[in-house]
JSON list of C-alpha atoms in Angstrom, two decimals:
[
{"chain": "C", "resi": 1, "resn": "UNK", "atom": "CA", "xyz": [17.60, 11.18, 18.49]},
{"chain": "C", "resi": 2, "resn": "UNK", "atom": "CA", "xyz": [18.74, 9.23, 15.74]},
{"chain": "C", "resi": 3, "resn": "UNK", "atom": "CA", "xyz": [20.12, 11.45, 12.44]},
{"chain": "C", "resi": 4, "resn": "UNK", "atom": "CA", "xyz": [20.90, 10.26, 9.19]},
{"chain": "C", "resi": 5, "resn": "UNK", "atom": "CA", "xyz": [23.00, 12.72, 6.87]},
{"chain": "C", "resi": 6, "resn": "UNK", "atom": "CA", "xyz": [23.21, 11.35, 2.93]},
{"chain": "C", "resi": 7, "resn": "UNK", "atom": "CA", "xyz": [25.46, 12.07, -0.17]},
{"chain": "C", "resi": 8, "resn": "UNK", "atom": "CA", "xyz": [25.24, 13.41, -2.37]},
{"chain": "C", "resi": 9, "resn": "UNK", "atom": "CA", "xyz": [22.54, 15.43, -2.80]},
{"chain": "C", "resi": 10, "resn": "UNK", "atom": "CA", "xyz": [23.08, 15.04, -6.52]},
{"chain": "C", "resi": 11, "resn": "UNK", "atom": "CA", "xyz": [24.24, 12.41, -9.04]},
{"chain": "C", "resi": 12, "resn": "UNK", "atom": "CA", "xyz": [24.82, 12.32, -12.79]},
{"chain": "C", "resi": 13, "resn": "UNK", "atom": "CA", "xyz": [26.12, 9.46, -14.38]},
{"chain": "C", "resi": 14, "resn": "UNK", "atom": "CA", "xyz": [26.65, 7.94, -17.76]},
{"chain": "C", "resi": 15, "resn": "UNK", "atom": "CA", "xyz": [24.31, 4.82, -18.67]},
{"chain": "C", "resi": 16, "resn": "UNK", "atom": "CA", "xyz": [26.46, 1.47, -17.83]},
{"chain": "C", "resi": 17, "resn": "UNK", "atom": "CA", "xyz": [28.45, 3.68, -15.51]},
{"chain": "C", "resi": 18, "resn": "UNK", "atom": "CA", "xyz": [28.37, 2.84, -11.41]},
{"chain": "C", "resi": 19, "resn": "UNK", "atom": "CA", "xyz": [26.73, 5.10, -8.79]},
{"chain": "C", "resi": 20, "resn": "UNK", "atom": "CA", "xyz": [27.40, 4.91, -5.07]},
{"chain": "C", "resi": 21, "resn": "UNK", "atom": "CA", "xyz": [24.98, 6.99, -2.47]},
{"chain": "C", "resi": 22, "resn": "UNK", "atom": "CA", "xyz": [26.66, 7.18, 1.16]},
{"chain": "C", "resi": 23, "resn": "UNK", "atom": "CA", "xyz": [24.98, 7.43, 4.80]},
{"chain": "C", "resi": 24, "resn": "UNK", "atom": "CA", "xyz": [26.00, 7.89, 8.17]},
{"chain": "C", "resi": 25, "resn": "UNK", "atom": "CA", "xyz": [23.84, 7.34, 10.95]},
{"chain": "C", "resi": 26, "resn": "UNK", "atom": "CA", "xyz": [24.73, 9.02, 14.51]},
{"chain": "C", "resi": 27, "resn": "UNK", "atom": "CA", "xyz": [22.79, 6.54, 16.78]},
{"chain": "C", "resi": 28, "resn": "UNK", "atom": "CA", "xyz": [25.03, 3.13, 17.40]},
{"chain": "C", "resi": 29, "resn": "UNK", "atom": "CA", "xyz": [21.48, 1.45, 18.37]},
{"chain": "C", "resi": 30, "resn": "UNK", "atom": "CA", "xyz": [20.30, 1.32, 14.82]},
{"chain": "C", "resi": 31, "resn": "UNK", "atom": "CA", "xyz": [19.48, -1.86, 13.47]},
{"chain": "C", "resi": 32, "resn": "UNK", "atom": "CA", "xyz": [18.22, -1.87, 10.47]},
{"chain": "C", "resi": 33, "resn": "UNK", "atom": "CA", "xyz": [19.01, 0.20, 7.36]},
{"chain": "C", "resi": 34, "resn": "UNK", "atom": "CA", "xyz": [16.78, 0.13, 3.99]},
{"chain": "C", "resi": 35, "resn": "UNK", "atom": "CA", "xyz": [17.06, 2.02, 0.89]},
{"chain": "C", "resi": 36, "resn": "UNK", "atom": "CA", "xyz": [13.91, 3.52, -1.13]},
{"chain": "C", "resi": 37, "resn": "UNK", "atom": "CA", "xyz": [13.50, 4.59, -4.56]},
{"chain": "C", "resi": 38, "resn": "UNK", "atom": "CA", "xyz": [10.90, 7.10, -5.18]},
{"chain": "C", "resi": 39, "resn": "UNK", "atom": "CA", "xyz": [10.15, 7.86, -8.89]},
{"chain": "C", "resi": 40, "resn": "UNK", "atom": "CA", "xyz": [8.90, 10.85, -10.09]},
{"chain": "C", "resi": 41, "resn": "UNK", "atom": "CA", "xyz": [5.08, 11.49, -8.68]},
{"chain": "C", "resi": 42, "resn": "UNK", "atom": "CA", "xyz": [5.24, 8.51, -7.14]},
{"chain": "C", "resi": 43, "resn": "UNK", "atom": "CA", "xyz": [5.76, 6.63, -3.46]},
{"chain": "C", "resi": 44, "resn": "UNK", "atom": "CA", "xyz": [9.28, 5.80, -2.29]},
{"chain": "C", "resi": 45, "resn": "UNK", "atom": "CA", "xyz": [9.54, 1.84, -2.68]},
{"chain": "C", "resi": 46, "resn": "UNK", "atom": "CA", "xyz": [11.71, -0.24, -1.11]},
{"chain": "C", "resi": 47, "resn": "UNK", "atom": "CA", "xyz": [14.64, -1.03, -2.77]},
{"chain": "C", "resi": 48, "resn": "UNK", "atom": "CA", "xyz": [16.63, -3.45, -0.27]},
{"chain": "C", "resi": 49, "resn": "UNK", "atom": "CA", "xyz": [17.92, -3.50, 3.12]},
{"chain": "C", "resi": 50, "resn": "UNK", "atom": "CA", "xyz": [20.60, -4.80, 5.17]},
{"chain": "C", "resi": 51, "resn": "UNK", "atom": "CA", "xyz": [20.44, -5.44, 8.87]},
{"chain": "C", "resi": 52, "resn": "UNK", "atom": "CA", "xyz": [23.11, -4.72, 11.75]},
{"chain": "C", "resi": 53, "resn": "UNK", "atom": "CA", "xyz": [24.38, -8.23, 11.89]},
{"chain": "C", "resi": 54, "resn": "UNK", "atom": "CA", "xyz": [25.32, -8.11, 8.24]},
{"chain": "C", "resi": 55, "resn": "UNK", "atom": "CA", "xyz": [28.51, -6.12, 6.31]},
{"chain": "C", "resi": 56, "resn": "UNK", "atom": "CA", "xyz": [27.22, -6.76, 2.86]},
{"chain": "C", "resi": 57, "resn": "UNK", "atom": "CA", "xyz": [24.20, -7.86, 0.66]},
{"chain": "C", "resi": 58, "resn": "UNK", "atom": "CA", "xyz": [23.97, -7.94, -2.97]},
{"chain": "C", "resi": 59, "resn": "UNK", "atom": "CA", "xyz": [20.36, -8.36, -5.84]},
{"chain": "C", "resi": 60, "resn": "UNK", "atom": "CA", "xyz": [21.34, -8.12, -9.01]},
{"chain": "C", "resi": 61, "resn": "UNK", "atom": "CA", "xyz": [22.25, -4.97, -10.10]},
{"chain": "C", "resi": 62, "resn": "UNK", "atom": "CA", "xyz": [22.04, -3.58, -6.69]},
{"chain": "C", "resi": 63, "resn": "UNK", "atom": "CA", "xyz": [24.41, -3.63, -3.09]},
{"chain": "C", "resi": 64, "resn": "UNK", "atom": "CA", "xyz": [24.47, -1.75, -0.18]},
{"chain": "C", "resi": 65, "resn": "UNK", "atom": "CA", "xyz": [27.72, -2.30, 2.63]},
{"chain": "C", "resi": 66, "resn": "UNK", "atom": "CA", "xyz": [27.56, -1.44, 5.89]},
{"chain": "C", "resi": 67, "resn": "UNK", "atom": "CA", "xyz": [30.19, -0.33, 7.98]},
{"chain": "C", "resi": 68, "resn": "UNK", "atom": "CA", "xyz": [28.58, -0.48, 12.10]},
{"chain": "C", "resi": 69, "resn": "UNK", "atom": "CA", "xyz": [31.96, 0.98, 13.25]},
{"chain": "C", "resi": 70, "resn": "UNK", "atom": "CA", "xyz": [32.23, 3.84, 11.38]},
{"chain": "C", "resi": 71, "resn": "UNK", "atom": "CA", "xyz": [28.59, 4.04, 11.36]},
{"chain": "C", "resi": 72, "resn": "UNK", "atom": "CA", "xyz": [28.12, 4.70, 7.71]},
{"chain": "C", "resi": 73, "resn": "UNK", "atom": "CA", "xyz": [26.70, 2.23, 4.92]},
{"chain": "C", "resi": 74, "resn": "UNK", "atom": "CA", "xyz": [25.90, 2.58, 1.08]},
{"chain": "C", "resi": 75, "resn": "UNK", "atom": "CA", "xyz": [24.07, 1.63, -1.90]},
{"chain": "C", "resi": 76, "resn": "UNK", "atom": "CA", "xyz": [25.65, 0.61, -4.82]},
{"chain": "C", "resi": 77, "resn": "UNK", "atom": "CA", "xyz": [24.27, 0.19, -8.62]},
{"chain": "C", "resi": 78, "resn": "UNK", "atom": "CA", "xyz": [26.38, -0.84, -11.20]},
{"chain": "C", "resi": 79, "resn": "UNK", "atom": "CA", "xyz": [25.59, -1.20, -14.91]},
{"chain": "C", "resi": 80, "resn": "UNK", "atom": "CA", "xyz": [22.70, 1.79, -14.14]},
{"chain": "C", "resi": 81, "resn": "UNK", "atom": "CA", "xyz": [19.87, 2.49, -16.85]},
{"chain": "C", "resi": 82, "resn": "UNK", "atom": "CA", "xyz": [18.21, 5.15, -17.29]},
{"chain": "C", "resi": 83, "resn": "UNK", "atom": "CA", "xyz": [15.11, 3.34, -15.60]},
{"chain": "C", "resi": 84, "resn": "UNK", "atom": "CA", "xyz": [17.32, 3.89, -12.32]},
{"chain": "C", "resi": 85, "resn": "UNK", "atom": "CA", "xyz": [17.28, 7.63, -12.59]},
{"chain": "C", "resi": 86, "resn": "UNK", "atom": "CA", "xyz": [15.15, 8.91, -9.43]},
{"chain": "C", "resi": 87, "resn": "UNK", "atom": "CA", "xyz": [15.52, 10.12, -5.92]},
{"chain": "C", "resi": 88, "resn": "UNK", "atom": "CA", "xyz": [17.10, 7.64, -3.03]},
{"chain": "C", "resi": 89, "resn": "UNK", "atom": "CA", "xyz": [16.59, 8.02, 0.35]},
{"chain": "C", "resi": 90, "resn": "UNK", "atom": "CA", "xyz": [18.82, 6.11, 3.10]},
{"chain": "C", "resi": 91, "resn": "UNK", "atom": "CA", "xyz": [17.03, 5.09, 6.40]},
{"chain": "C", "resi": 92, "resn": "UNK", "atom": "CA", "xyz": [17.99, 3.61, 9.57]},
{"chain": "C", "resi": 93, "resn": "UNK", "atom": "CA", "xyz": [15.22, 1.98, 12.43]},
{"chain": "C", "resi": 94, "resn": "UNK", "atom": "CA", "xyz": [16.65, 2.21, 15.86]},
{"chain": "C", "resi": 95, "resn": "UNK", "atom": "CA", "xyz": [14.28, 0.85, 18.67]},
{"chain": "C", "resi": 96, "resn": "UNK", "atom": "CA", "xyz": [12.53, 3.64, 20.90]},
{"chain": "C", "resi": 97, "resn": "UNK", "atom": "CA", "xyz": [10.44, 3.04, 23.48]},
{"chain": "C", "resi": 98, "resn": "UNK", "atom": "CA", "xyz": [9.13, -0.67, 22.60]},
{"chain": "C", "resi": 99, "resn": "UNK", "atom": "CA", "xyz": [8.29, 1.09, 19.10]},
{"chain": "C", "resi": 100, "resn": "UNK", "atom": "CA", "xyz": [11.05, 1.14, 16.08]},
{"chain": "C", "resi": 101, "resn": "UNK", "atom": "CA", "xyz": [12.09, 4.27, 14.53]},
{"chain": "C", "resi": 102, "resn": "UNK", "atom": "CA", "xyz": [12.62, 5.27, 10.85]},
{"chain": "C", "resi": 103, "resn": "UNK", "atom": "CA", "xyz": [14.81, 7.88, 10.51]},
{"chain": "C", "resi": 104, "resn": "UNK", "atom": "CA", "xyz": [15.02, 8.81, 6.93]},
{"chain": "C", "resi": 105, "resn": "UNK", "atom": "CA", "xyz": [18.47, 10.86, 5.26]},
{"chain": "C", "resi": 106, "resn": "UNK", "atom": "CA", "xyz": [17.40, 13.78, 2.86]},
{"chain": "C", "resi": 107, "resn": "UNK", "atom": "CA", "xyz": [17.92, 11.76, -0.45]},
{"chain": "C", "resi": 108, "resn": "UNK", "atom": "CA", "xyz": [19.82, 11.56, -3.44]},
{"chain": "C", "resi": 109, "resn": "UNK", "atom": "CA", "xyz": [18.37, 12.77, -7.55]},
{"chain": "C", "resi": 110, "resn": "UNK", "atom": "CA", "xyz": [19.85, 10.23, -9.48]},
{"chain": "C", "resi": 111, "resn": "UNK", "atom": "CA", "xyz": [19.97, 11.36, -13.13]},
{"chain": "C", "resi": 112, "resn": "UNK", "atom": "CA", "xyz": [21.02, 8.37, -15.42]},
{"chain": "C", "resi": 113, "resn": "UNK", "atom": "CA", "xyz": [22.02, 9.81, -18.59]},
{"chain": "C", "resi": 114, "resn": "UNK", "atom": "CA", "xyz": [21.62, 7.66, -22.04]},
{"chain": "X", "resi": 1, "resn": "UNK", "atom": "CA", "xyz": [-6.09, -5.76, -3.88]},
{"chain": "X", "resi": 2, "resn": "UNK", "atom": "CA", "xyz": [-3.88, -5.25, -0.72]},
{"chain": "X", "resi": 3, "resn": "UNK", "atom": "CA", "xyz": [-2.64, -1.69, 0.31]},
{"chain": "X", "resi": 4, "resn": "UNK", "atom": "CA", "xyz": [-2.08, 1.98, 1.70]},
{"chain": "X", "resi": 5, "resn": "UNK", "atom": "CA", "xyz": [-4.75, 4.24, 0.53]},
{"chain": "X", "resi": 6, "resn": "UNK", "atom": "CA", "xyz": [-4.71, 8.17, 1.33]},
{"chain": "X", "resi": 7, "resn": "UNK", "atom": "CA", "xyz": [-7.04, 10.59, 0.34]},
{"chain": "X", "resi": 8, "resn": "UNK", "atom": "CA", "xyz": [-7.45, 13.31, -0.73]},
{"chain": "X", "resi": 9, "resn": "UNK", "atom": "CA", "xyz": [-4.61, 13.01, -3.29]},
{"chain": "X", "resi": 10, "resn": "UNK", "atom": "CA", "xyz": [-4.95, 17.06, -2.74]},
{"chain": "X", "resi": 11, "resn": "UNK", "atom": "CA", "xyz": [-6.70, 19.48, -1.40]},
{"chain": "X", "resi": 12, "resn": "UNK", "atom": "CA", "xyz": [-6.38, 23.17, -0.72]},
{"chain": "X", "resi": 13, "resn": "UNK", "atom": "CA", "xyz": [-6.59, 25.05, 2.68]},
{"chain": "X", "resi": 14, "resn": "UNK", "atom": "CA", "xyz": [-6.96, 28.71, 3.56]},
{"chain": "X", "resi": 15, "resn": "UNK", "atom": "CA", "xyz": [-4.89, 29.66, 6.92]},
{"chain": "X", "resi": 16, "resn": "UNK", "atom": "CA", "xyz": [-6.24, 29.07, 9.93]},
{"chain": "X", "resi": 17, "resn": "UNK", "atom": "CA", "xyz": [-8.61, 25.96, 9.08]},
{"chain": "X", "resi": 18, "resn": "UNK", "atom": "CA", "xyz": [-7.57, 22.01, 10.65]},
{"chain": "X", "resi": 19, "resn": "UNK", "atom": "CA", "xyz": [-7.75, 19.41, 7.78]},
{"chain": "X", "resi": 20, "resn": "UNK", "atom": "CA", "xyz": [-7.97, 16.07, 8.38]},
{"chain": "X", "resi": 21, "resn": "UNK", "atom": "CA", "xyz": [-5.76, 13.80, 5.87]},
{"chain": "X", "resi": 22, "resn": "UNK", "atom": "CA", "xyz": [-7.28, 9.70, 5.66]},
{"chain": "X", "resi": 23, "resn": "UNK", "atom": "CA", "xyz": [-4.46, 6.86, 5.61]},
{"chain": "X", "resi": 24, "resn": "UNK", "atom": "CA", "xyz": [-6.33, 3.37, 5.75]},
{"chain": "X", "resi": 25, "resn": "UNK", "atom": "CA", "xyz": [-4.67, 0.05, 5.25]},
{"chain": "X", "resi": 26, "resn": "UNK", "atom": "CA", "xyz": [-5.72, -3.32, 4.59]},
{"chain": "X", "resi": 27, "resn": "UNK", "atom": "CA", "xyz": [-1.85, -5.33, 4.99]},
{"chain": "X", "resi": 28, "resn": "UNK", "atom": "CA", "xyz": [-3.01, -6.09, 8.49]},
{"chain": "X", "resi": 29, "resn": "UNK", "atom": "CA", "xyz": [0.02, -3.63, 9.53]},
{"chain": "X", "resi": 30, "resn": "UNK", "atom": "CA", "xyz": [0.77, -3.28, 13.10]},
{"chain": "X", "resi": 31, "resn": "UNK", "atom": "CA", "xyz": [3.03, -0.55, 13.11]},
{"chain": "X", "resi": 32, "resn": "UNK", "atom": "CA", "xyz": [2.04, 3.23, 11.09]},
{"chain": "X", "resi": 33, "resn": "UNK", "atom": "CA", "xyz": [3.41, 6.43, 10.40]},
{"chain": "X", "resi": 34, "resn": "UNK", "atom": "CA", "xyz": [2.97, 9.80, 8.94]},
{"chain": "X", "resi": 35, "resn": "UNK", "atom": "CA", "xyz": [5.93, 11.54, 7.29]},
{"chain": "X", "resi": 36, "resn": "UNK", "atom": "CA", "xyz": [6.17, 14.91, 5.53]},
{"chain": "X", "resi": 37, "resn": "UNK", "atom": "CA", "xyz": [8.24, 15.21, 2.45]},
{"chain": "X", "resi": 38, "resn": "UNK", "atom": "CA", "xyz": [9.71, 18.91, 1.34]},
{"chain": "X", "resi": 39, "resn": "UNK", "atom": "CA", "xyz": [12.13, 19.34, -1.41]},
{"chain": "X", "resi": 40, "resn": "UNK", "atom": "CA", "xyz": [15.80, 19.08, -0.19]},
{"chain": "X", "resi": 41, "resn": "UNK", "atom": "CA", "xyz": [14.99, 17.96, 3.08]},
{"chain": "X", "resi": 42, "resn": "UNK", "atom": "CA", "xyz": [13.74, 14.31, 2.58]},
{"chain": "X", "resi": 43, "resn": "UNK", "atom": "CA", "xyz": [10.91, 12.23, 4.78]},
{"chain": "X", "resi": 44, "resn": "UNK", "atom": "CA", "xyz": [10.41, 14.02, 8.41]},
{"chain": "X", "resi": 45, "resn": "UNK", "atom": "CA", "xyz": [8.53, 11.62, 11.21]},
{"chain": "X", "resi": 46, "resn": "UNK", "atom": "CA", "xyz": [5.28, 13.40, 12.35]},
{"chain": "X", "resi": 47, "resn": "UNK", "atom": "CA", "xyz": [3.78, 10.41, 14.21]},
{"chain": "X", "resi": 48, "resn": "UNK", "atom": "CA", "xyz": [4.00, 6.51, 13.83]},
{"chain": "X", "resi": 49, "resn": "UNK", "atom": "CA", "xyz": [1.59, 3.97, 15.90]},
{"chain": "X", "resi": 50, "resn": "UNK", "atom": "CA", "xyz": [2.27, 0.50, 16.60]},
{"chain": "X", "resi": 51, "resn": "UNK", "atom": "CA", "xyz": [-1.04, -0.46, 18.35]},
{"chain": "X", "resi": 52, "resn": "UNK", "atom": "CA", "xyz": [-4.31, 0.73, 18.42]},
{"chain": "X", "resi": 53, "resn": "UNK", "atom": "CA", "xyz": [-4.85, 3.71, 20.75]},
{"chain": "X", "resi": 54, "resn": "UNK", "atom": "CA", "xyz": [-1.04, 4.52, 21.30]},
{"chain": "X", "resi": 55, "resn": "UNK", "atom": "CA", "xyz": [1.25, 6.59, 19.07]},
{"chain": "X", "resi": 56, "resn": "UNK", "atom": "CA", "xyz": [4.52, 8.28, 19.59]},
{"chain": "X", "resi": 57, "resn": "UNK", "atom": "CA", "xyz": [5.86, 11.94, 18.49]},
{"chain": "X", "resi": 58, "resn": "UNK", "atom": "CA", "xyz": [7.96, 12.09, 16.06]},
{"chain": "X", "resi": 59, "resn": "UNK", "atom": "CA", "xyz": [10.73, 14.66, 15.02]},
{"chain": "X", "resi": 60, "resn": "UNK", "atom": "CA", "xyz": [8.09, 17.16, 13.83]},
{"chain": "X", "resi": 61, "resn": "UNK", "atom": "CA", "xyz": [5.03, 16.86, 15.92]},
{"chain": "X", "resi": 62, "resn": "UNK", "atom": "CA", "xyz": [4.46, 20.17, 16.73]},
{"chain": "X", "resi": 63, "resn": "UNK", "atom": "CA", "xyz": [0.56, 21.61, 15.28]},
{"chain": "X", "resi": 64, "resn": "UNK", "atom": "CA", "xyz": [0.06, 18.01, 14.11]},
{"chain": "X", "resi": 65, "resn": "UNK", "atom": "CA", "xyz": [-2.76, 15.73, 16.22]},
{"chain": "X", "resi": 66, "resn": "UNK", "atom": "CA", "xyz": [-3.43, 11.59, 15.63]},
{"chain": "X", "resi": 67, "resn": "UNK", "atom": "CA", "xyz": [-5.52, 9.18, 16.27]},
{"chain": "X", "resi": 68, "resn": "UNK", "atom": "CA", "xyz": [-5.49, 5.25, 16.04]},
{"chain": "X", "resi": 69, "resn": "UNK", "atom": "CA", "xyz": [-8.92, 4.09, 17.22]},
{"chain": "X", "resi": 70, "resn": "UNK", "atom": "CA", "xyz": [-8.99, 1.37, 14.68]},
{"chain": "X", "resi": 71, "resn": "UNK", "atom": "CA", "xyz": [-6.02, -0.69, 13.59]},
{"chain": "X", "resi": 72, "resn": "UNK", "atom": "CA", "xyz": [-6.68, 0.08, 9.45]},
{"chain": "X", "resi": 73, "resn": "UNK", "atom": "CA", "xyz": [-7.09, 3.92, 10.13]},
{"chain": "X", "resi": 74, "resn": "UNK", "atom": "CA", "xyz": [-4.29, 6.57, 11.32]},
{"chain": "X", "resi": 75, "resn": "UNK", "atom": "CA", "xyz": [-5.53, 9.68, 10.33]},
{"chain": "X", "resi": 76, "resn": "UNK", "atom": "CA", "xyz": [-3.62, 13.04, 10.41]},
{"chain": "X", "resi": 77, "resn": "UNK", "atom": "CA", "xyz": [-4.80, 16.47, 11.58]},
{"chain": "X", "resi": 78, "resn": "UNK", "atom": "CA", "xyz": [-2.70, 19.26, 10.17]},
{"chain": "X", "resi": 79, "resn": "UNK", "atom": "CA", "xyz": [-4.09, 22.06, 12.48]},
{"chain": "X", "resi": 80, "resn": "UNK", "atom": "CA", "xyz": [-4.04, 26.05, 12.39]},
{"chain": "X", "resi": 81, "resn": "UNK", "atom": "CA", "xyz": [-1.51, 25.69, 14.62]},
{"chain": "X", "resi": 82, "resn": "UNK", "atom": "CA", "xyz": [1.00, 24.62, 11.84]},
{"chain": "X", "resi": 83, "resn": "UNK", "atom": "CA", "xyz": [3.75, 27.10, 10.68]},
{"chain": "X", "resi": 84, "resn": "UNK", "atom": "CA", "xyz": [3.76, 25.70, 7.56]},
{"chain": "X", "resi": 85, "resn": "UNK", "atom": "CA", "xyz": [2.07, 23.48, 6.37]},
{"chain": "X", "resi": 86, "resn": "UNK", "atom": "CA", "xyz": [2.54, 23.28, 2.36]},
{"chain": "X", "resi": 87, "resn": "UNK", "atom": "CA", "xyz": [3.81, 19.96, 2.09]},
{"chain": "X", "resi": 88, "resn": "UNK", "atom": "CA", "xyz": [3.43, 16.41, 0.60]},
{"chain": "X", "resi": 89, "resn": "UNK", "atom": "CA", "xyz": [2.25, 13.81, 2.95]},
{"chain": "X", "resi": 90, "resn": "UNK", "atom": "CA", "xyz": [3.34, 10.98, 3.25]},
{"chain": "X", "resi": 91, "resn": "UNK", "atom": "CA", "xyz": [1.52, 7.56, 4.98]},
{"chain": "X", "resi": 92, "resn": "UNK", "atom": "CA", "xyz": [3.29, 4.16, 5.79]},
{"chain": "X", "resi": 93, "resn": "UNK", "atom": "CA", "xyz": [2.52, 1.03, 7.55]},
{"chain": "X", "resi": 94, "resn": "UNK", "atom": "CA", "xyz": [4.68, -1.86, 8.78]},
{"chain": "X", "resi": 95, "resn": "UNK", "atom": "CA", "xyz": [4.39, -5.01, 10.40]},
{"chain": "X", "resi": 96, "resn": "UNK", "atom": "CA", "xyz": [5.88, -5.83, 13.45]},
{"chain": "X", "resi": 97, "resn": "UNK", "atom": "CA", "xyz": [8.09, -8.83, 12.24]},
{"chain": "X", "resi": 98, "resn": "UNK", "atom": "CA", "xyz": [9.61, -6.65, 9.66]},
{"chain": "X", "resi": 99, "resn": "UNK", "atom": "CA", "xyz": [9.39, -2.94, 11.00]},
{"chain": "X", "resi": 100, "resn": "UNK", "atom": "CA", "xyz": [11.23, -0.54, 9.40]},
{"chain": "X", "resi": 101, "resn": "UNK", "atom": "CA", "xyz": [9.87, -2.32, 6.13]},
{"chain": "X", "resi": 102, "resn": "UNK", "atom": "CA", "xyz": [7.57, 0.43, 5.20]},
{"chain": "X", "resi": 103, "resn": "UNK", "atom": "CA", "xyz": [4.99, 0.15, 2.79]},
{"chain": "X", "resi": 104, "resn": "UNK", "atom": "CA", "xyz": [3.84, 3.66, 1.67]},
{"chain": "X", "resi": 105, "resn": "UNK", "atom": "CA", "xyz": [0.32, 5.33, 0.30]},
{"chain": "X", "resi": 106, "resn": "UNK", "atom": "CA", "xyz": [0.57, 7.42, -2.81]},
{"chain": "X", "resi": 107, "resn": "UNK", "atom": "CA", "xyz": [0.57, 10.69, -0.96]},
{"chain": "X", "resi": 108, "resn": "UNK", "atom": "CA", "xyz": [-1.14, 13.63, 0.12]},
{"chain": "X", "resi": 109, "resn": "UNK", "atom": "CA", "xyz": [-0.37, 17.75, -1.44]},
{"chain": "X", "resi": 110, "resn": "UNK", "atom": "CA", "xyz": [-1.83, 20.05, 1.10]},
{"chain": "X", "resi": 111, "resn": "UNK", "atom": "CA", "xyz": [-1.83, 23.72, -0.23]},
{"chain": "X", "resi": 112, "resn": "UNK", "atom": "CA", "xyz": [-2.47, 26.75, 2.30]},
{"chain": "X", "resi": 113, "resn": "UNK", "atom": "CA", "xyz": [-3.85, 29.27, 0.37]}
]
């Protein structure tokens, strides 16, 4: 099956600074790959995505690249406030069996510091 | 207001007692799932439907059970047969134009006592 390994596990950063969160994905079938943001005590949210027929997409503040070769893709925040400090999780969908698949990586704390 | 609801937000357990967690959604979501979240180790697939009456393991099924009689409900059984089964839970629909998409309830802390 499809796994998805994520780093770091960890990230501290000064406010204004950049923070990039990396993912590799084993399973060349995958087609879709979204980030989520879960807040403290709250429900993971998605964040934004990027499909397999795309290398790059950008909102705002926010990017995540793709590489389908290498099989890896990330998310990228510049300018981060401490409003971005929470834990990201990585995903990739691969169809299975007329169903589609969400494998999730084991996330990333994001600690924002002012 | 449209959305994922789960319930109970938590509830306690002693070993060797099933407990049955509710998921209902009112998105008109094809596609559902059930994930379990420990610390370090991210969001693990239990099940995930995409039509009424079918569902599909997922990478932890084992001393789980589902059901999808109606296309709002997936409700999960976390039986005796669990190892361990302290966790948060996690429910999530989709629709079938976006899947993968998922749109997630606010959680469920089971506690074996």
């Amino acid at each position: 099956g499809e796994n998805v390994e994520q780093h770091p596990s960890t990230l501290s950063v000064q406010e204004g600074d950049s923070a990039v969160i990396k993912c590799t994905y084993s399973d060349s079938a995958s087609n879709y790959f979204p980030w989520y943001k879960q807040e403290l005590g709250k429900r993971p949210q998605l964040i934004i995505d990027i499909r397999s027929n795309v290398g790059e997409k950008k909102d705002q503040r926010i990017a995540v690249t793709l590489n389908k070769t290498a099989k890896h893709f990330s998310l990228h925040i510049t300018e981060t406030q401490p409003e971005d400090s929470a834990v990201y999780f990585c995903a990739a969908s691969i169809p299975s069996g007329g169903y589609q698949k969400v494998t999730f990586g084991t996330g990333t704390k994001l600690q924002v510091i002012p | 207001d449209g959305g994922i609801t789960q319930s109970p937000k938590y509830l306690f357990r002693k070993e060797g007692q099933n407990v049955t967690l509710s998921c209902e959604q009112n998105l008109n979501h094809d596609a559902m799932y059930w994930y379990r979240q420990d610390p370090g180790q991210g969001l693990r697939l239990i099940y995930y439907s995409q039509i009424v009456n079918d569902f599909q393991k997922g990478d932890i099924a084992e001393g789980y059970s589902v059901s999808r009689e109606k296309k709002e409900s997936f409700p999960l059984t976390v039986t005796s047969a669990q190892k361990n089964p302290t966790a948060f839970y996690l429910c999530a629909s989709s629709s079938l134009a976006r899947t993968g998409e998922l749109f997630f309830g606010e959680g469920s802390r089971l506690t074996v006592l």
